[in-house]
PDB file of C-alpha atoms in Angstrom:
ATOM      1  CA  MET A  27       7.458  16.415   6.920  1.00  0.00           C
ATOM      2  CA  LYS A  28       3.941  17.228   8.448  1.00  0.00           C
ATOM      3  CA  LYS A  29       1.986  13.758   9.805  1.00  0.00           C
ATOM      4  CA  ALA A  30      -1.033  13.475   7.931  1.00  0.00           C
ATOM      5  CA  GLU A  31      -4.322  13.282   9.355  1.00  0.00           C
ATOM      6  CA  PRO A  32      -5.742   9.870  10.041  1.00  0.00           C
ATOM      7  CA  VAL A  33      -8.911   8.661   8.147  1.00  0.00           C
ATOM      8  CA  LYS A  34     -11.827   6.889   9.684  1.00  0.00           C
ATOM      9  CA  PRO A  35     -12.705   3.611   8.391  1.00  0.00           C
ATOM     10  CA  GLN A  36     -15.838   2.827   6.960  1.00  0.00           C
ATOM     11  CA  GLY A  37     -15.386  -0.919   8.237  1.00  0.00           C
ATOM     12  CA  VAL A  38     -13.813  -3.987   7.230  1.00  0.00           C
ATOM     13  CA  ASN A  39     -14.860  -5.131   3.645  1.00  0.00           C
ATOM     14  CA  ARG A  40     -12.971  -8.608   4.314  1.00  0.00           C
ATOM     15  CA  VAL A  41     -10.899 -10.830   5.770  1.00  0.00           C
ATOM     16  CA  VAL A  42      -7.893 -12.498   4.211  1.00  0.00           C
ATOM     17  CA  ILE A  43      -7.318 -16.085   5.258  1.00  0.00           C
ATOM     18  CA  ALA A  44      -4.545 -18.211   4.174  1.00  0.00           C
ATOM     19  CA  VAL A  45      -5.191 -21.593   3.327  1.00  0.00           C
ATOM     20  CA  TRP A  46      -3.509 -25.050   1.371  1.00  0.00           C
ATOM     21  CA  ASP A  47      -6.549 -26.233   0.168  1.00  0.00           C
ATOM     22  CA  MET A  48      -8.760 -23.869  -1.571  1.00  0.00           C
ATOM     23  CA  GLU A  49     -11.586 -26.073  -2.744  1.00  0.00           C
ATOM     24  CA  LYS A  50     -11.716 -27.452   0.579  1.00  0.00           C
ATOM     25  CA  SER A  51     -11.768 -24.268   2.395  1.00  0.00           C
ATOM     26  CA  LYS A  52     -14.198 -22.694   0.155  1.00  0.00           C
ATOM     27  CA  LYS A  53     -16.737 -25.863   0.817  1.00  0.00           C
ATOM     28  CA  LEU A  54     -16.372 -25.275   4.390  1.00  0.00           C
ATOM     29  CA  TYR A  55     -17.137 -21.497   4.221  1.00  0.00           C
ATOM     30  CA  SER A  56     -20.000 -22.496   1.703  1.00  0.00           C
ATOM     31  CA  ASP A  57     -21.567 -25.038   4.033  1.00  0.00           C
ATOM     32  CA  LEU A  58     -20.717 -23.059   7.340  1.00  0.00           C
ATOM     33  CA  LEU A  59     -22.109 -19.582   6.228  1.00  0.00           C
ATOM     34  CA  GLY A  60     -23.720 -19.758   3.132  1.00  0.00           C
ATOM     35  CA  ALA A  61     -20.658 -18.014   1.283  1.00  0.00           C
ATOM     36  CA  THR A  62     -20.651 -17.982  -2.628  1.00  0.00           C
ATOM     37  CA  PHE A  63     -17.330 -17.602  -3.543  1.00  0.00           C
ATOM     38  CA  HIS A  64     -15.866 -16.229  -6.813  1.00  0.00           C
ATOM     39  CA  ASP A  65     -12.380 -17.043  -8.216  1.00  0.00           C
ATOM     40  CA  SER A  66     -11.577 -13.466  -9.119  1.00  0.00           C
ATOM     41  CA  VAL A  67      -8.503 -11.353  -9.836  1.00  0.00           C
ATOM     42  CA  ALA A  68      -7.179 -14.897 -11.270  1.00  0.00           C
ATOM     43  CA  GLU A  69      -4.267 -13.479 -13.458  1.00  0.00           C
ATOM     44  CA  GLU A  70      -2.947 -10.935 -11.024  1.00  0.00           C
ATOM     45  CA  ALA A  71      -2.963 -13.218  -8.384  1.00  0.00           C
ATOM     46  CA  ALA A  72      -1.250 -16.062 -10.551  1.00  0.00           C
ATOM     47  CA  GLU A  73       1.691 -13.110 -11.075  1.00  0.00           C
ATOM     48  CA  LEU A  74       2.090 -13.238  -6.797  1.00  0.00           C
ATOM     49  CA  GLY A  75       2.077 -16.958  -7.241  1.00  0.00           C
ATOM     50  CA  LEU A  76      -1.770 -17.234  -5.471  1.00  0.00           C
ATOM     51  CA  SER A  77      -5.174 -18.260  -6.186  1.00  0.00           C
ATOM     52  CA  VAL A  78      -7.251 -15.967  -4.773  1.00  0.00           C
ATOM     53  CA  SER A  79     -11.278 -16.496  -4.096  1.00  0.00           C
ATOM     54  CA  ILE A  80     -13.566 -13.677  -2.568  1.00  0.00           C
ATOM     55  CA  SER A  81     -16.894 -14.225  -0.798  1.00  0.00           C
ATOM     56  CA  TRP A  82     -18.197 -10.829  -0.884  1.00  0.00           C
ATOM     57  CA  ASP A  83     -21.602 -11.842   0.919  1.00  0.00           C
ATOM     58  CA  ALA A  84     -19.580 -13.240   3.873  1.00  0.00           C
ATOM     59  CA  GLY A  85     -16.641 -10.797   3.912  1.00  0.00           C
ATOM     60  CA  ILE A  86     -13.880 -13.417   3.195  1.00  0.00           C
ATOM     61  CA  GLU A  87     -10.800 -13.724   1.020  1.00  0.00           C
ATOM     62  CA  LEU A  88      -9.203 -16.940   0.767  1.00  0.00           C
ATOM     63  CA  VAL A  89      -5.303 -16.860  -0.644  1.00  0.00           C
ATOM     64  CA  SER A  90      -3.560 -20.005  -1.336  1.00  0.00           C
ATOM     65  CA  PRO A  91      -0.065 -20.739  -3.066  1.00  0.00           C
ATOM     66  CA  LEU A  92      -0.127 -22.082  -6.363  1.00  0.00           C
ATOM     67  CA  PRO A  93       1.571 -24.987  -6.583  1.00  0.00           C
ATOM     68  CA  ASP A  94       5.656 -24.944  -7.473  1.00  0.00           C
ATOM     69  CA  CYS A  95       5.500 -21.057  -6.917  1.00  0.00           C
ATOM     70  CA  ASP A  96       7.126 -19.533  -4.499  1.00  0.00           C
ATOM     71  CA  SER A  97       5.221 -16.540  -2.333  1.00  0.00           C
ATOM     72  CA  LYS A  98       4.756 -14.596   0.409  1.00  0.00           C
ATOM     73  CA  VAL A  99       1.465 -16.520   1.260  1.00  0.00           C
ATOM     74  CA  LYS A 100       3.510 -19.847   0.719  1.00  0.00           C
ATOM     75  CA  ARG A 101       6.008 -19.076   3.485  1.00  0.00           C
ATOM     76  CA  THR A 102       3.454 -17.647   5.820  1.00  0.00           C
ATOM     77  CA  LEU A 103       1.960 -21.008   5.951  1.00  0.00           C
ATOM     78  CA  GLU A 104       4.966 -22.814   6.311  1.00  0.00           C
ATOM     79  CA  LYS A 105       5.810 -20.617   8.842  1.00  0.00           C
ATOM     80  CA  ARG A 106       2.259 -20.004  10.639  1.00  0.00           C
ATOM     81  CA  GLY A 107       0.219 -22.586   9.237  1.00  0.00           C
ATOM     82  CA  GLU A 108      -3.302 -21.610   8.070  1.00  0.00           C
ATOM     83  CA  GLY A 109      -5.378 -18.866   9.382  1.00  0.00           C
ATOM     84  CA  LEU A 110      -6.276 -15.528   9.132  1.00  0.00           C
ATOM     85  CA  ILE A 111      -3.139 -13.294   7.978  1.00  0.00           C
ATOM     86  CA  GLY A 112      -5.249  -9.827   7.277  1.00  0.00           C
ATOM     87  CA  ALA A 113      -7.981  -7.365   6.749  1.00  0.00           C
ATOM     88  CA  VAL A 114      -9.243  -4.827   4.431  1.00  0.00           C
ATOM     89  CA  TRP A 115     -10.320  -1.829   5.806  1.00  0.00           C
ATOM     90  CA  VAL A 116     -12.579   0.778   3.637  1.00  0.00           C
ATOM     91  CA  VAL A 117     -11.725   4.389   3.937  1.00  0.00           C
ATOM     92  CA  ASP A 118     -13.409   7.399   2.107  1.00  0.00           C
ATOM     93  CA  ASP A 119     -10.380   8.594   0.830  1.00  0.00           C
ATOM     94  CA  ILE A 120      -7.777   6.127  -0.194  1.00  0.00           C
ATOM     95  CA  GLU A 121      -4.912   8.791  -1.160  1.00  0.00           C
ATOM     96  CA  LYS A 122      -5.376  10.719   2.209  1.00  0.00           C
ATOM     97  CA  ALA A 123      -5.117   7.205   3.564  1.00  0.00           C
ATOM     98  CA  ARG A 124      -1.755   6.111   1.832  1.00  0.00           C
ATOM     99  CA  ALA A 125      -0.570   9.673   2.973  1.00  0.00           C
ATOM    100  CA  THR A 126      -1.297   8.927   6.385  1.00  0.00           C
ATOM    101  CA  ALA A 127       0.678   5.666   6.261  1.00  0.00           C
ATOM    102  CA  GLU A 128       3.456   6.852   4.347  1.00  0.00           C
ATOM    103  CA  GLY A 129       4.032   9.525   7.000  1.00  0.00           C
ATOM    104  CA  LEU A 130       4.107   7.125   9.987  1.00  0.00           C
ATOM    105  CA  GLY A 131       6.815   5.041   7.612  1.00  0.00           C
ATOM    106  CA  ILE A 132       4.654   2.405   6.697  1.00  0.00           C
ATOM    107  CA  PRO A 133       5.624   1.351   2.780  1.00  0.00           C
ATOM    108  CA  ILE A 134       3.345   0.379   0.477  1.00  0.00           C
ATOM    109  CA  TRP A 135       3.727  -3.140  -0.476  1.00  0.00           C
ATOM    110  CA  TYR A 136       1.360  -3.678  -3.471  1.00  0.00           C
ATOM    111  CA  THR A 137      -1.219  -1.614  -5.081  1.00  0.00           C
ATOM    112  CA  VAL A 138      -4.897  -2.642  -6.773  1.00  0.00           C
ATOM    113  CA  ASP A 139      -6.578  -0.113  -9.113  1.00  0.00           C
ATOM    114  CA  TYR A 140      -8.788  -1.640 -11.302  1.00  0.00           C
ATOM    115  CA  SER A 141     -10.620   0.316 -14.264  1.00  0.00           C
ATOM    116  CA  GLN A 142     -14.320  -0.492 -14.888  1.00  0.00           C
ATOM    117  CA  ASP A 143     -13.566  -3.254 -17.257  1.00  0.00           C
ATOM    118  CA  GLN A 144     -11.600  -4.547 -14.496  1.00  0.00           C
ATOM    119  CA  ILE A 145     -14.074  -4.427 -11.932  1.00  0.00           C
ATOM    120  CA  ASN A 146     -16.717  -5.950 -14.368  1.00  0.00           C
ATOM    121  CA  LYS A 147     -14.140  -8.661 -14.933  1.00  0.00           C
ATOM    122  CA  TYR A 148     -12.724  -9.511 -11.534  1.00  0.00           C
ATOM    123  CA  GLN A 149     -15.365  -8.265  -9.191  1.00  0.00           C
ATOM    124  CA  GLN A 150     -18.790  -9.093 -10.927  1.00  0.00           C
ATOM    125  CA  GLY A 151     -19.257  -5.275 -11.635  1.00  0.00           C
ATOM    126  CA  ARG A 152     -20.310  -4.615  -7.772  1.00  0.00           C
ATOM    127  CA  PHE A 153     -18.480  -1.839  -7.700  1.00  0.00           C
ATOM    128  CA  SER A 154     -17.808   1.875  -9.256  1.00  0.00           C
ATOM    129  CA  LYS A 155     -14.412   2.312  -7.636  1.00  0.00           C
ATOM    130  CA  PHE A 156     -11.637  -0.209  -6.407  1.00  0.00           C
ATOM    131  CA  LYS A 157      -8.351   0.771  -5.092  1.00  0.00           C
ATOM    132  CA  GLU A 158      -6.443  -1.070  -2.370  1.00  0.00           C
ATOM    133  CA  TYR A 159      -2.943  -0.177  -0.836  1.00  0.00           C
ATOM    134  CA  MET A 160      -1.656  -3.530   0.818  1.00  0.00           C
ATOM    135  CA  LEU A 161       0.694  -2.301   3.208  1.00  0.00           C
ATOM    136  CA  ASP A 162       3.954  -3.970   4.611  1.00  0.00           C
ATOM    137  CA  PRO A 163       2.901  -6.219   7.058  1.00  0.00           C
ATOM    138  CA  ARG A 164       6.550  -5.973   8.621  1.00  0.00           C
ATOM    139  CA  THR A 165       5.395  -2.543  10.092  1.00  0.00           C
ATOM    140  CA  THR A 166       2.082  -3.701  11.149  1.00  0.00           C
ATOM    141  CA  TYR A 167       2.993  -6.451  13.764  1.00  0.00           C
ATOM    142  CA  GLY A 168       3.068  -8.793  10.974  1.00  0.00           C
ATOM    143  CA  VAL A 169      -1.010  -8.327   9.559  1.00  0.00           C
ATOM    144  CA  GLU A 170      -1.510  -7.549   6.042  1.00  0.00           C
ATOM    145  CA  THR A 171      -3.326  -4.728   6.622  1.00  0.00           C
ATOM    146  CA  ILE A 172      -5.136  -3.477   3.689  1.00  0.00           C
ATOM    147  CA  ILE A 173      -6.735  -0.305   3.069  1.00  0.00           C
ATOM    148  CA  GLY A 174      -9.215   0.202   0.102  1.00  0.00           C
ATOM    149  CA  GLN A 175     -11.421   2.602  -1.295  1.00  0.00           C
ATOM    150  CA  ILE A 176     -14.366   0.264  -2.476  1.00  0.00           C
ATOM    151  CA  GLU A 177     -17.465   2.489  -3.827  1.00  0.00           C
ATOM    152  CA  PRO A 178     -20.362   0.227  -4.160  1.00  0.00           C
ATOM    153  CA  LYS A 179     -22.435   0.826  -7.919  1.00  0.00           C
ATOM    154  CA  SER A 180     -25.245   2.979  -7.385  1.00  0.00           C
TER     155      SER A 180
END
């Protein structure tokens, strides 16, 4: 199989931080940076055993395990403690980026592909396109590497 050409990242959209106490963590970053958090993707995150809160203005996504749920984040917190676990890089061609990852033998761990109704519900209607591929962290040096095509509403 021919190796796909890499895409150029447009920058980091947000960093992902694993925490035990969501409310305490939101307060810290709100007090420190003036960050405004949105408890978005609640239903989808709950399916993964997570609570998620995103500050689009500060570029922070906080993830915390739900009580009595096993999750990748819970296991990461138990093993490594709280801290930075990943980053979301924005690219202009998400499918080309996916093909590049797969050409490098990097499996896709999870996909988020929101309709405009879901964007309106989960991302406060900020975007016209929101699609992300979470790459298997076992193949990206333990870092949850997420590639996304996230286009602001014009």
